[in-house]
Short mmCIF file of C-alpha atoms (C1' of nucleotides) in Angstrom, two decimals:
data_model
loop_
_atom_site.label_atom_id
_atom_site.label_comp_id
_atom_site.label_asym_id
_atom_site.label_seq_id
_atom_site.Cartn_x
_atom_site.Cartn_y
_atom_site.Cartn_z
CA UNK A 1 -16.17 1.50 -5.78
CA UNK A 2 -14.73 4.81 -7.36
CA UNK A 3 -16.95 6.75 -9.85
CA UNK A 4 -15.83 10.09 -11.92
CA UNK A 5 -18.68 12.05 -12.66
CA UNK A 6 -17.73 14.08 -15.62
CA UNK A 7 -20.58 17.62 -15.63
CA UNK A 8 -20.04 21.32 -15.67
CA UNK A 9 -23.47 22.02 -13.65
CA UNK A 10 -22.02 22.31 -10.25
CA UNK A 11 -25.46 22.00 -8.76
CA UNK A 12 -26.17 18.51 -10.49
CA UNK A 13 -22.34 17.09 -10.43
CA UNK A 14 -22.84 18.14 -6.72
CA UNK A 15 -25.86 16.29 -6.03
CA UNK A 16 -24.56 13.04 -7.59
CA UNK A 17 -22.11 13.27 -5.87
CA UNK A 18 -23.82 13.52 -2.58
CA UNK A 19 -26.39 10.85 -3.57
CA UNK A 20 -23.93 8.32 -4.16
CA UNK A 21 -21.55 8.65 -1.58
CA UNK A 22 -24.50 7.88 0.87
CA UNK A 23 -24.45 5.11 -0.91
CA UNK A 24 -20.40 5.18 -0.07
CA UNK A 25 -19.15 5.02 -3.18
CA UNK A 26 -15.65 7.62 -3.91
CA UNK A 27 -16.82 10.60 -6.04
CA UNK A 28 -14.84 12.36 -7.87
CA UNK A 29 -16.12 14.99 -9.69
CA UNK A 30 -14.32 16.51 -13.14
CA UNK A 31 -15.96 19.82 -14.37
CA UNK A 32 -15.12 20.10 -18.15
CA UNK A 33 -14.20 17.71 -20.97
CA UNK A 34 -10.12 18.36 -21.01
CA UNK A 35 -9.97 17.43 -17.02
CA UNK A 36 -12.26 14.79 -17.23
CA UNK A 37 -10.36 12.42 -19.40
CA UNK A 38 -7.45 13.37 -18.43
CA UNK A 39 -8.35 12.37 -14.97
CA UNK A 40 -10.50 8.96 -16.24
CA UNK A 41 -6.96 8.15 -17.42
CA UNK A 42 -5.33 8.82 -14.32
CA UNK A 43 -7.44 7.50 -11.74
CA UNK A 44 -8.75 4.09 -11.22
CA UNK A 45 -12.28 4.14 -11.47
CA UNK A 46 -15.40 1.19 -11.45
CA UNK A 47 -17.57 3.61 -13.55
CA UNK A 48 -17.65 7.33 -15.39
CA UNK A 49 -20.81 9.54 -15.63
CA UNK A 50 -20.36 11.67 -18.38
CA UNK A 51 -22.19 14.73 -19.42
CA UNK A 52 -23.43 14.90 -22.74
CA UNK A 53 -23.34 18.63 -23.31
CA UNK A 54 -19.93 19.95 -22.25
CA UNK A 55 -18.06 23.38 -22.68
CA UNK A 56 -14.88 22.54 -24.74
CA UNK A 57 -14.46 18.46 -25.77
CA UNK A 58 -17.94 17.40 -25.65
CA UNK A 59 -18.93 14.15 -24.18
CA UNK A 60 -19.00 12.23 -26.92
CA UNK A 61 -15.48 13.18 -27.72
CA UNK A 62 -14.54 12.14 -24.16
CA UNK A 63 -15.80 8.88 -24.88
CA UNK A 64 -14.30 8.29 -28.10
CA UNK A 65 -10.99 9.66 -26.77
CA UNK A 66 -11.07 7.67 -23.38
CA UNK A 67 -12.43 3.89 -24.95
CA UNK A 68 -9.03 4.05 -27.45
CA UNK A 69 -7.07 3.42 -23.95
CA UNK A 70 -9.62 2.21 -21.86
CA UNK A 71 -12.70 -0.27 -22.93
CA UNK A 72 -13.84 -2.13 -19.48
CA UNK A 73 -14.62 0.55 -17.09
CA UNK A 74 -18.50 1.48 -18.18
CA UNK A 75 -19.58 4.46 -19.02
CA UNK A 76 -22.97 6.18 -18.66
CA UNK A 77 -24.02 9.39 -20.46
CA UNK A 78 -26.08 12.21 -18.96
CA UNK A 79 -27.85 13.93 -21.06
CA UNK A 80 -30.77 16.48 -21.55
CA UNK A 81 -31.58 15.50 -25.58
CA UNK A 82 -33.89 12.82 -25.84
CA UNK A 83 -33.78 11.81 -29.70
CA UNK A 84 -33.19 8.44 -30.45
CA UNK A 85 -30.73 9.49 -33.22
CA UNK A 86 -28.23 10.95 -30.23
CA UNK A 87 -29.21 8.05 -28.36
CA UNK A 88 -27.81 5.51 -30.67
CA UNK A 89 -24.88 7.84 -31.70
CA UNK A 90 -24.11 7.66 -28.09
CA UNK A 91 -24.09 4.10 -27.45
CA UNK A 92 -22.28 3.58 -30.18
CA UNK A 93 -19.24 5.70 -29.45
CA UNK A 94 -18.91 3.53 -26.78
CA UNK A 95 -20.95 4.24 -24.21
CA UNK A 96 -22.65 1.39 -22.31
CA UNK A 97 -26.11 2.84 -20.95
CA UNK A 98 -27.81 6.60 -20.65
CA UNK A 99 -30.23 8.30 -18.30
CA UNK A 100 -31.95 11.48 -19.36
CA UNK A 101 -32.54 15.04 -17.48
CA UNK A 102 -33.64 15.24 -15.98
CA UNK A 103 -33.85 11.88 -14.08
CA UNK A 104 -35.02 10.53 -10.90
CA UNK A 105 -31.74 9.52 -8.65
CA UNK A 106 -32.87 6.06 -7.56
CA UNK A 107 -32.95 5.64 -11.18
CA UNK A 108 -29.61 6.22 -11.64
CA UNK A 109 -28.55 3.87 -8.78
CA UNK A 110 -30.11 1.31 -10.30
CA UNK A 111 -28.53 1.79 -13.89
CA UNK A 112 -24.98 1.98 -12.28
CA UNK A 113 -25.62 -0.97 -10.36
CA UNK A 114 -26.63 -2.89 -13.61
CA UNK A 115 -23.45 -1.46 -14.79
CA UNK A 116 -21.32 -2.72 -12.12
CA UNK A 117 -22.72 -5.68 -11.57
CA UNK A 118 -21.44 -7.79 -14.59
CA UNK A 119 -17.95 -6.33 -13.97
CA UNK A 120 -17.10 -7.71 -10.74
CA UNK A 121 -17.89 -11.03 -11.71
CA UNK A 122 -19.65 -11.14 -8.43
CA UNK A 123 -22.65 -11.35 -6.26
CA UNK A 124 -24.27 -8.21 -4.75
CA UNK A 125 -23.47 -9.87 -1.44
CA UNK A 126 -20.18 -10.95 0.13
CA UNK A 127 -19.48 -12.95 3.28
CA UNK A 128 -17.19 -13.82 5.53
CA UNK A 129 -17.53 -16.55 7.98
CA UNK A 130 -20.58 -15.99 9.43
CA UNK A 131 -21.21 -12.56 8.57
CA UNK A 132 -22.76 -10.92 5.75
CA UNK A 133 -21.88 -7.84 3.45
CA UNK A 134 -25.17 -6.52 1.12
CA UNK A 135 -23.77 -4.05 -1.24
CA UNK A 136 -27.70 -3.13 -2.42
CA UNK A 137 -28.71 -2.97 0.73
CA UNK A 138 -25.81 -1.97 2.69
CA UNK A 139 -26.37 -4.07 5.32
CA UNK A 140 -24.58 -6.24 7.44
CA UNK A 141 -25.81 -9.30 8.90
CA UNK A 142 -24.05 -11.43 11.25
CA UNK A 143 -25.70 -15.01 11.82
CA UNK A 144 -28.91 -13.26 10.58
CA UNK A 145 -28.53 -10.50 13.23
CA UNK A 146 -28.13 -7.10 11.55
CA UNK A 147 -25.11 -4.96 12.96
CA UNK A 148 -24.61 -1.16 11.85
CA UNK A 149 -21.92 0.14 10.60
CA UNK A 150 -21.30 4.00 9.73
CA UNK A 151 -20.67 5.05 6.01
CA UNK A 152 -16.45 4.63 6.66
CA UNK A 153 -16.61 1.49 8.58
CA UNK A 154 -18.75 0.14 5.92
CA UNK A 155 -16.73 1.32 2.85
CA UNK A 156 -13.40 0.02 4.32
CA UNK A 157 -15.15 -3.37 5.16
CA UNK A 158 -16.33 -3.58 1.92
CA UNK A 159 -13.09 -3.12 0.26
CA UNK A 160 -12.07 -5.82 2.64
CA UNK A 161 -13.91 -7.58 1.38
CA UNK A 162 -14.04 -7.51 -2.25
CA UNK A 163 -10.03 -8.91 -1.40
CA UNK A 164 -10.84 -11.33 0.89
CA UNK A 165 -8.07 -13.35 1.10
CA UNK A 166 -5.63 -10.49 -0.81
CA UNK A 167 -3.44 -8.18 1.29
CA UNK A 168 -4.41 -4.52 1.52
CA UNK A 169 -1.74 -2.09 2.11
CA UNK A 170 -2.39 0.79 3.71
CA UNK A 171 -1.59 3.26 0.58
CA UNK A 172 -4.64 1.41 -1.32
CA UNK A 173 -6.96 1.89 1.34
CA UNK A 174 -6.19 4.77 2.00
CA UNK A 175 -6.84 5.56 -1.82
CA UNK A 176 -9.65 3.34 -2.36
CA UNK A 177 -11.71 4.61 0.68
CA UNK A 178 -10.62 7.52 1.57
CA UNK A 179 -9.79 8.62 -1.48
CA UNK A 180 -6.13 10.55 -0.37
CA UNK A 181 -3.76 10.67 -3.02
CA UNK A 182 -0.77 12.75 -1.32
CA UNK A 183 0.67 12.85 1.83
CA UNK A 184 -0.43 10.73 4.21
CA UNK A 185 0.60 10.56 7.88
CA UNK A 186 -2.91 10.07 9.37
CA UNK A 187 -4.12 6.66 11.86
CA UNK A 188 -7.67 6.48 10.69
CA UNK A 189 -7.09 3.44 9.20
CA UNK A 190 -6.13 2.03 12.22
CA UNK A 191 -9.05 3.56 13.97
CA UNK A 192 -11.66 1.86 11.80
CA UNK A 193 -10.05 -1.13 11.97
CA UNK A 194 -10.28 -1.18 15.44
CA UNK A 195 -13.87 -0.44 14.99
CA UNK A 196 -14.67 -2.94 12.52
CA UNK A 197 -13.34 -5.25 14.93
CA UNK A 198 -15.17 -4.72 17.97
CA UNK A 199 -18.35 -3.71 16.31
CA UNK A 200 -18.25 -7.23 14.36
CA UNK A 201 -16.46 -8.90 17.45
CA UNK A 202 -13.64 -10.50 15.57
CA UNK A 203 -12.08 -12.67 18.26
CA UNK A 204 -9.54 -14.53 17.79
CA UNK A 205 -10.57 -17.69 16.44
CA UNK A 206 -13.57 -17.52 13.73
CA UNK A 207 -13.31 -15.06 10.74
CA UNK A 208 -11.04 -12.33 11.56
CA UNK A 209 -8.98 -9.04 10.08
CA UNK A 210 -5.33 -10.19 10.33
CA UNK A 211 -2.34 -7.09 9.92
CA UNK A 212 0.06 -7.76 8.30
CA UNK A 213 2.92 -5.68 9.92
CA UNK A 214 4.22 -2.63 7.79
CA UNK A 215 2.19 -3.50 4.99
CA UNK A 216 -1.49 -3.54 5.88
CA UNK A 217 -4.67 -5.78 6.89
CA UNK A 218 -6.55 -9.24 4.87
CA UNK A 219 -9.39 -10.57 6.00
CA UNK A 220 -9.86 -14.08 5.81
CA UNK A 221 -12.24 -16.59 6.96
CA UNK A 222 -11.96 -19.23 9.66
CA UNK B 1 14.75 -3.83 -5.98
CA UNK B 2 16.17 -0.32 -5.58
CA UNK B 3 14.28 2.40 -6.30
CA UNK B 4 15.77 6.26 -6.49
CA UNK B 5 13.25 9.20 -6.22
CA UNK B 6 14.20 12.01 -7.22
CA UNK B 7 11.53 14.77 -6.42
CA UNK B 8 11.33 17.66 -4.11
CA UNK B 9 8.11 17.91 -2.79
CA UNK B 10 8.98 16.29 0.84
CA UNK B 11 4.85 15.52 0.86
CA UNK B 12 4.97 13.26 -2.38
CA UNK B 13 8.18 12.31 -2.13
CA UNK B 14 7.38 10.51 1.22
CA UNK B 15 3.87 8.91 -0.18
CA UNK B 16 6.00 7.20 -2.54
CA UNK B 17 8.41 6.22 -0.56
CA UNK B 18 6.08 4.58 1.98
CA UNK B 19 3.96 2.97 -0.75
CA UNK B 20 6.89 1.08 -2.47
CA UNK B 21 8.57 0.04 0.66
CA UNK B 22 4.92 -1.48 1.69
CA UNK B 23 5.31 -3.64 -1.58
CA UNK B 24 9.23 -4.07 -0.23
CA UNK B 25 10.91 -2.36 -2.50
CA UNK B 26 14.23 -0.32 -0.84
CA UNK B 27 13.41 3.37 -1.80
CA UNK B 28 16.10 6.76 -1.56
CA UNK B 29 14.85 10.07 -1.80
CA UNK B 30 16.51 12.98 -3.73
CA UNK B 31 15.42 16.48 -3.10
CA UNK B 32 17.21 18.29 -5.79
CA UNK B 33 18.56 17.82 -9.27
CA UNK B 34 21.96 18.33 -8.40
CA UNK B 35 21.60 15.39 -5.44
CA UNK B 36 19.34 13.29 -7.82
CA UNK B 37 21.94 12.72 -10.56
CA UNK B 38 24.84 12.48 -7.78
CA UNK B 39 23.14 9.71 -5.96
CA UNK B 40 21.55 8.42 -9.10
CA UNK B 41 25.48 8.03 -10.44
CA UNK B 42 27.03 6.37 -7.25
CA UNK B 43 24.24 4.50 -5.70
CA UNK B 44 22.84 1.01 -7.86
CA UNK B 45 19.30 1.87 -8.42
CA UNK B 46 17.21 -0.45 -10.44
CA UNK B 47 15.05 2.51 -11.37
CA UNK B 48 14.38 6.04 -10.83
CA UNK B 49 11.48 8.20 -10.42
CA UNK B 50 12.40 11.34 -11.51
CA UNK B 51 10.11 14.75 -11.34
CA UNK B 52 9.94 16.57 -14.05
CA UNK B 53 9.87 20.06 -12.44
CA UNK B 54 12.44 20.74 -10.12
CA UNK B 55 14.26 23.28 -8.38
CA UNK B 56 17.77 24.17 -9.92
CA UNK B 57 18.80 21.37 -12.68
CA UNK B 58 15.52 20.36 -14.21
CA UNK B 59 14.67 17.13 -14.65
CA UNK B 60 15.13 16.50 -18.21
CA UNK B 61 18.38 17.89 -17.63
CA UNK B 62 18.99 15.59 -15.04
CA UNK B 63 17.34 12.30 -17.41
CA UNK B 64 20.44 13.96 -20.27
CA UNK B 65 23.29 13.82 -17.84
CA UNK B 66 22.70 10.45 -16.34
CA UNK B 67 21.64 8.95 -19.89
CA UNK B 68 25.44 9.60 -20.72
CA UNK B 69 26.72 7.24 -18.32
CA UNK B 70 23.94 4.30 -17.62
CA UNK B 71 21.81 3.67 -20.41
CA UNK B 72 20.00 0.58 -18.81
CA UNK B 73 18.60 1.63 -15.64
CA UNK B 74 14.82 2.89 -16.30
CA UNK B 75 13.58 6.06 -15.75
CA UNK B 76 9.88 6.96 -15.38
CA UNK B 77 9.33 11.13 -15.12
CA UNK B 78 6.88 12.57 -12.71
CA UNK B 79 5.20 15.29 -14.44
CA UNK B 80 2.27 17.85 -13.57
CA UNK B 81 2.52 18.79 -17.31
CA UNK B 82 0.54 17.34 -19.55
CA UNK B 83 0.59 18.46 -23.25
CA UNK B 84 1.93 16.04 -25.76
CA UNK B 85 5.30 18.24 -26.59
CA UNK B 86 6.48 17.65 -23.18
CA UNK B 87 6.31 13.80 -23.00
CA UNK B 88 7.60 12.99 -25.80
CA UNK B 89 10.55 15.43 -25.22
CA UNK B 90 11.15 13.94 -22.33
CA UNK B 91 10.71 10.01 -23.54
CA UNK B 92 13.17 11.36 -26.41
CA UNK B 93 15.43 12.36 -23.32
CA UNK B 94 15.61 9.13 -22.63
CA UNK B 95 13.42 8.13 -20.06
CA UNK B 96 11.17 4.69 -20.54
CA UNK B 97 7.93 6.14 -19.40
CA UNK B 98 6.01 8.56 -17.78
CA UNK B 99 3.41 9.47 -15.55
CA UNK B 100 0.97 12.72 -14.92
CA UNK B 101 0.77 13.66 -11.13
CA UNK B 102 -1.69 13.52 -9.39
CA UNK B 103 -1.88 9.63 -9.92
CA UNK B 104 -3.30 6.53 -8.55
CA UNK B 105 -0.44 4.98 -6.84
CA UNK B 106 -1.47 1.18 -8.41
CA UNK B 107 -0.67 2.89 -12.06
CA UNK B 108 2.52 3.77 -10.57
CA UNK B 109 3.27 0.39 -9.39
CA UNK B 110 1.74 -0.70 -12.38
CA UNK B 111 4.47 1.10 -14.25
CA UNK B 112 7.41 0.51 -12.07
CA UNK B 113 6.53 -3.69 -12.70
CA UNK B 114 6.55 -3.22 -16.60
CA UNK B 115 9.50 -1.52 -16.38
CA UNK B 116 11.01 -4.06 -14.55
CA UNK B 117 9.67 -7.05 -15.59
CA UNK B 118 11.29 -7.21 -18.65
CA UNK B 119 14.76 -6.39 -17.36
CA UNK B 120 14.86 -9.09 -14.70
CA UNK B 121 12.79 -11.22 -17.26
CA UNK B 122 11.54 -12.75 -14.44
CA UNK B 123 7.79 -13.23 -13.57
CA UNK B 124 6.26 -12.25 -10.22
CA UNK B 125 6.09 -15.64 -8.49
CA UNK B 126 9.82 -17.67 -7.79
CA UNK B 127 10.19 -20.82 -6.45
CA UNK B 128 12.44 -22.48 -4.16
CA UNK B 129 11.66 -26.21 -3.99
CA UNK B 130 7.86 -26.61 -2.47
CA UNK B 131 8.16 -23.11 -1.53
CA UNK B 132 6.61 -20.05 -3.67
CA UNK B 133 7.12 -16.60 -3.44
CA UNK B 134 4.80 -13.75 -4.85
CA UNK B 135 6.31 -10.48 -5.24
CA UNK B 136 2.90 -8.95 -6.20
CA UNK B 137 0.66 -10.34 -3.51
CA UNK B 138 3.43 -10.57 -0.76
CA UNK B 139 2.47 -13.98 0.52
CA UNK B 140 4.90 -17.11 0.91
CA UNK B 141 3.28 -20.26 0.49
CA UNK B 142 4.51 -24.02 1.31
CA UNK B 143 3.18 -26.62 -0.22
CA UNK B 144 -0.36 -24.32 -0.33
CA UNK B 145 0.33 -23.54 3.38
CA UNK B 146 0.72 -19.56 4.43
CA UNK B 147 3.63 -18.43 6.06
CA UNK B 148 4.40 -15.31 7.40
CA UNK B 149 7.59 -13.44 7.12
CA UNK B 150 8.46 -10.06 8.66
CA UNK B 151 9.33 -7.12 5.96
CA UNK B 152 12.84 -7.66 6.21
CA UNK B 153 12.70 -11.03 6.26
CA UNK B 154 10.66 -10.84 2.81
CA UNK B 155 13.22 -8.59 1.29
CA UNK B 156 15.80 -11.12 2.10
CA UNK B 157 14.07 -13.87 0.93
CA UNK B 158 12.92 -11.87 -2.21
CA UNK B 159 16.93 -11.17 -3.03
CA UNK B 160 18.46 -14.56 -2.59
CA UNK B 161 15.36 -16.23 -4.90
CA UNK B 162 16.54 -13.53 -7.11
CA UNK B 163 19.76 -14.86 -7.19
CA UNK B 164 18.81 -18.26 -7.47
CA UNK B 165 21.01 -20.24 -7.77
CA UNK B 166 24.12 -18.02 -7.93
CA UNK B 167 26.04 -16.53 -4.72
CA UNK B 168 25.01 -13.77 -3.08
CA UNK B 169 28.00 -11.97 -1.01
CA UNK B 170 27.53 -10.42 1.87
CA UNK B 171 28.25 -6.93 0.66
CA UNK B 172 25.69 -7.53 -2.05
CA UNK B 173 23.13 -8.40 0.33
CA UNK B 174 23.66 -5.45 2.57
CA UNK B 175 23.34 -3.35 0.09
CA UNK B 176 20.56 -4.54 -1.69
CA UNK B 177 18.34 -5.57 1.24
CA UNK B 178 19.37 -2.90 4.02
CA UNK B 179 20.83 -0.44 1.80
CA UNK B 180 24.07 -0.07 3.43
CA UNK B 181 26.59 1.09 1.38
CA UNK B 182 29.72 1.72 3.25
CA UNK B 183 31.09 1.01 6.79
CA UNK B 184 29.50 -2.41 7.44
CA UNK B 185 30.51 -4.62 10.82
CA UNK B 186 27.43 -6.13 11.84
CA UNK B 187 26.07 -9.23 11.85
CA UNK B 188 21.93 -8.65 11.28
CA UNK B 189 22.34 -11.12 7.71
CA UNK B 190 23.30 -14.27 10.10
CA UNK B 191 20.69 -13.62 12.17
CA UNK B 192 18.08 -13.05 9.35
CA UNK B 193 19.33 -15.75 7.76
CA UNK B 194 18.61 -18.21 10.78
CA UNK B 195 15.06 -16.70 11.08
CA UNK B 196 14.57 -17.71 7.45
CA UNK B 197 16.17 -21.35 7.73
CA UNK B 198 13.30 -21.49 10.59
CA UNK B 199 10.42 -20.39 9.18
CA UNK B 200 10.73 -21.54 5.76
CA UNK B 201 12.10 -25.35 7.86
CA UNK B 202 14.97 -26.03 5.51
CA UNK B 203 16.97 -28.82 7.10
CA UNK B 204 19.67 -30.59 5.57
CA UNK B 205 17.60 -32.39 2.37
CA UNK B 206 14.98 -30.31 0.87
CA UNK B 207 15.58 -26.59 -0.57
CA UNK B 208 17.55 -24.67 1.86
CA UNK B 209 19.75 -21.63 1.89
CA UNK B 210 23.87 -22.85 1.41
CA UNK B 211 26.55 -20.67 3.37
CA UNK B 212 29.63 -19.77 1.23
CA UNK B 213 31.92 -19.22 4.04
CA UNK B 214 33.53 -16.06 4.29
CA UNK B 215 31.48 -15.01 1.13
CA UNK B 216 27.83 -15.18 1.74
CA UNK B 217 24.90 -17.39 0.59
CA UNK B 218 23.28 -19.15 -2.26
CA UNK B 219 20.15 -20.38 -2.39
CA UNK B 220 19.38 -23.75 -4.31
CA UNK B 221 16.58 -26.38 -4.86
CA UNK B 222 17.21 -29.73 -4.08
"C1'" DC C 1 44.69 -27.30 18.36
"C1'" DT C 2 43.93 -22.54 17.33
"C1'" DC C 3 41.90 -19.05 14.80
"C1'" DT C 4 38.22 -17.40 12.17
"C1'" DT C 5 33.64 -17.38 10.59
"C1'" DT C 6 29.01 -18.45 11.26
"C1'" DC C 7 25.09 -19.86 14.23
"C1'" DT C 8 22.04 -19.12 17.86
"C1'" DT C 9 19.96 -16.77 21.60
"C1'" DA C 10 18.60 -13.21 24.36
"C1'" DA C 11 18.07 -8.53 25.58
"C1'" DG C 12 17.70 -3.60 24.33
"C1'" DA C 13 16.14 -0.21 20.96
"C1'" DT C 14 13.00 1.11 17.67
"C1'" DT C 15 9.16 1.06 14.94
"C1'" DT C 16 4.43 0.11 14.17
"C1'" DG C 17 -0.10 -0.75 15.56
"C1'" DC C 18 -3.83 -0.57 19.22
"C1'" DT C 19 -6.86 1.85 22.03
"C1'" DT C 20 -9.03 5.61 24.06
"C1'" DA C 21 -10.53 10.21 24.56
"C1'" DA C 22 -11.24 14.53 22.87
"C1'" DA C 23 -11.70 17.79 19.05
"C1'" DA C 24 -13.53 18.82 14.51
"C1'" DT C 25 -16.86 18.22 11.03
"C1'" DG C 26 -21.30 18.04 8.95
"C1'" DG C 27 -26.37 17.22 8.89
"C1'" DA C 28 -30.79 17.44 10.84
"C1'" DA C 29 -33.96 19.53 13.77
"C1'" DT C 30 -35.48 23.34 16.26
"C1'" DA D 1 -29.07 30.80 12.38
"C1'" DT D 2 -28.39 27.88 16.44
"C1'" DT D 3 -28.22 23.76 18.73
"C1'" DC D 4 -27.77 19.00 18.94
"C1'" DC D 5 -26.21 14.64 17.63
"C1'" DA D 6 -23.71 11.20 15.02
"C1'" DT D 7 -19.76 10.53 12.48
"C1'" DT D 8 -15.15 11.30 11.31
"C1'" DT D 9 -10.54 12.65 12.35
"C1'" DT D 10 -6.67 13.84 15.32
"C1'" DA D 11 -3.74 13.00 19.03
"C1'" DA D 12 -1.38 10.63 22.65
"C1'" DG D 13 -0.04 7.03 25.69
"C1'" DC D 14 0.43 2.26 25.78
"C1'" DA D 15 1.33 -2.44 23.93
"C1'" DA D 16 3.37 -5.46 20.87
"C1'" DA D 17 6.07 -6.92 17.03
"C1'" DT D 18 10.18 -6.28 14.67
"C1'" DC D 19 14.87 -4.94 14.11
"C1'" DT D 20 19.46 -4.59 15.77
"C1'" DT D 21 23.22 -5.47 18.71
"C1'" DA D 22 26.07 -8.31 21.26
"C1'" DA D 23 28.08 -12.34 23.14
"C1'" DG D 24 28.87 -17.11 23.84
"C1'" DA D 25 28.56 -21.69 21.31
"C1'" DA D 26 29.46 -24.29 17.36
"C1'" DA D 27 31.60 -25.39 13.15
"C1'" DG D 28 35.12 -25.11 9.50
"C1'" DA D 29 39.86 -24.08 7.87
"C1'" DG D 30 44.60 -24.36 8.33
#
DNA sequence: CTCTTTCTTAAGATTTGCTTAAAATGGAAT
DNA sequence: ATTCCATTTTAAGCAAATCTTAAGAAAGAG
């Protein structure tokens, strides 16, 4: 799950950005108006966090610009005024929630999650064979017994996840959860694999990660 | 599918080339203008990727020349640029699209497919009998049932559903699938061929892949 | 029947992925 | 700031799958 947060505040855009990747989602982080759509359009992203008050193109402008190309990905606005007259204004330029300054972070978890939610078209939980993926937990459960997983292990396994049954290639994971556009001669992938494996001891038979040579990895069940 | 890129940046120019050939595409790399167009001219690319800044002839330049010659083969510019002006001088160049770096790499195979789709007027999935092929996902199903072919094996596969139908010489085939273009004296087609007719079980009745002797292959339902 | 082309198999070369250990990174605690 | 610890990344040797070559067997053409 990839969010943009579009602020100028280092500080704040900083500790969003921390905050959420604990909860291992990709952050990227745009610091003015011009970059930040111009990067919404680029990227892929699940959600945008967007600063009301912005030097140059203000938010609102961002928004209007942005939902002309682009009207699924959900937007939330950031912002410090607290009128209801903005408020509306905001929502209606297309906008899909907003959280004022200064705001309490769990807060904002919980207004993205609503957010992303309805988009998947899924469940907060995904499975396969006998284990179990929490996304608002971030656990893992396999027949009931919990397993750990770090923050890299448990991002790629998600993404697994989420395309159960689809092939991953390597250049989308390595987008998706590592977030590396460019160049790319590096074997993590295959090191967390290898992890994910033994820490969820994928055998052969029951639910495994196949590879599929040159290409990438799918996870399937049975 | 042949794909040219034309781009000098070794670092990008090798992401791309490793990210198409995961979806099986056969991918060329030019590092200069002068090479691009040369290459772009002799070799049969079904599109090129063409940066827009590069060292000596620049790549509009480059889009002008090779416009005066082939006017079907689409061109999609690379380009770190991003005012207005610039694209649409360079669609008015003639090139079909374009994309600002840095990108995700699904817009640019999201790109590369529209541009193709409509040429080959094909759709993603071909059939060959009870067998089904998926150029998107990768996958090979008969009759519901996985199988698993090898890249090259895919690529070969890929090609002669292509060309369903109508025969597909040798020389075609070794150019298209293993992208060699002159000297040729081996005999890796029979022996991919034979792995196909294997996998895939084509007997006698039921689809199977023809051999026009001392011409090539065909492949045909029935 | 003889010659040529294709089929089939097996073995060698090459690429790609697996696995492990060690180095780098970053956070938390002292 | 320093140390410690967990996590992440890099690197390297090994294992396995794939690709290519080659050569004898089979099949088709004349």
């Amino acid at each position: 799950m990839r969010i943009l947060v579009i602020e100028d505040e280092p500080g704040i855009a900083n500790f969003i950005k921390q905050g959420l990747e604990e909860e291992s989602f990709a952050v990227d982080i745009a610091n003015d108006g011009t970059m930040g759509i111009e990067t919404a359009l680029t990227g892929e992203y699940d959600l945008i966090l967007l600063d009301w008050m912005l030097p140059g193109i203000s938010g609102i402008e961002v928004c209007h610009q942005y939902r002309k190309v682009n009207t699924d990905t959900p937007i939330i606005f950031l912002t410090a005024k607290d009128t209801v007259q903005d408020t509306i204004f905001g929502l209606q330029s297309g906008a899909n929630d907003y959280i004022k300054k200064p705001f309490a972070f769990d807060e904002l978890l919980e207004r993205i999650r609503v957010q992303l939610r309805p988009k998947s078209g899924e469940h907060e939980t995904f499975t396969l064979g006998n284990i179990e993926l929490n996304t608002r937990t971030h656990q893992i459960f396999k027949n009931d017994e919990e397993i750990f997983l770090t923050q890299k292990e448990f991002a790629l396994f998600e993404f697994l996840l989420r395309n159960k049954g689809k092939v991953c290639r390597r250049t989308q994971i390595i987008e998706s959860v590592w977030d590396i556009h460019f160049e790319y001669n590096t074997g993590v992938i295959d090191v967390y694999i290898n992890a994910l494996r033994n820490k969820l001891d994928m055998k052969e038979s029951g639910p495994h990660i196949k590879t599929i040579r040159g290409v990438g990895y799918i996870a399937k069940d049975l």
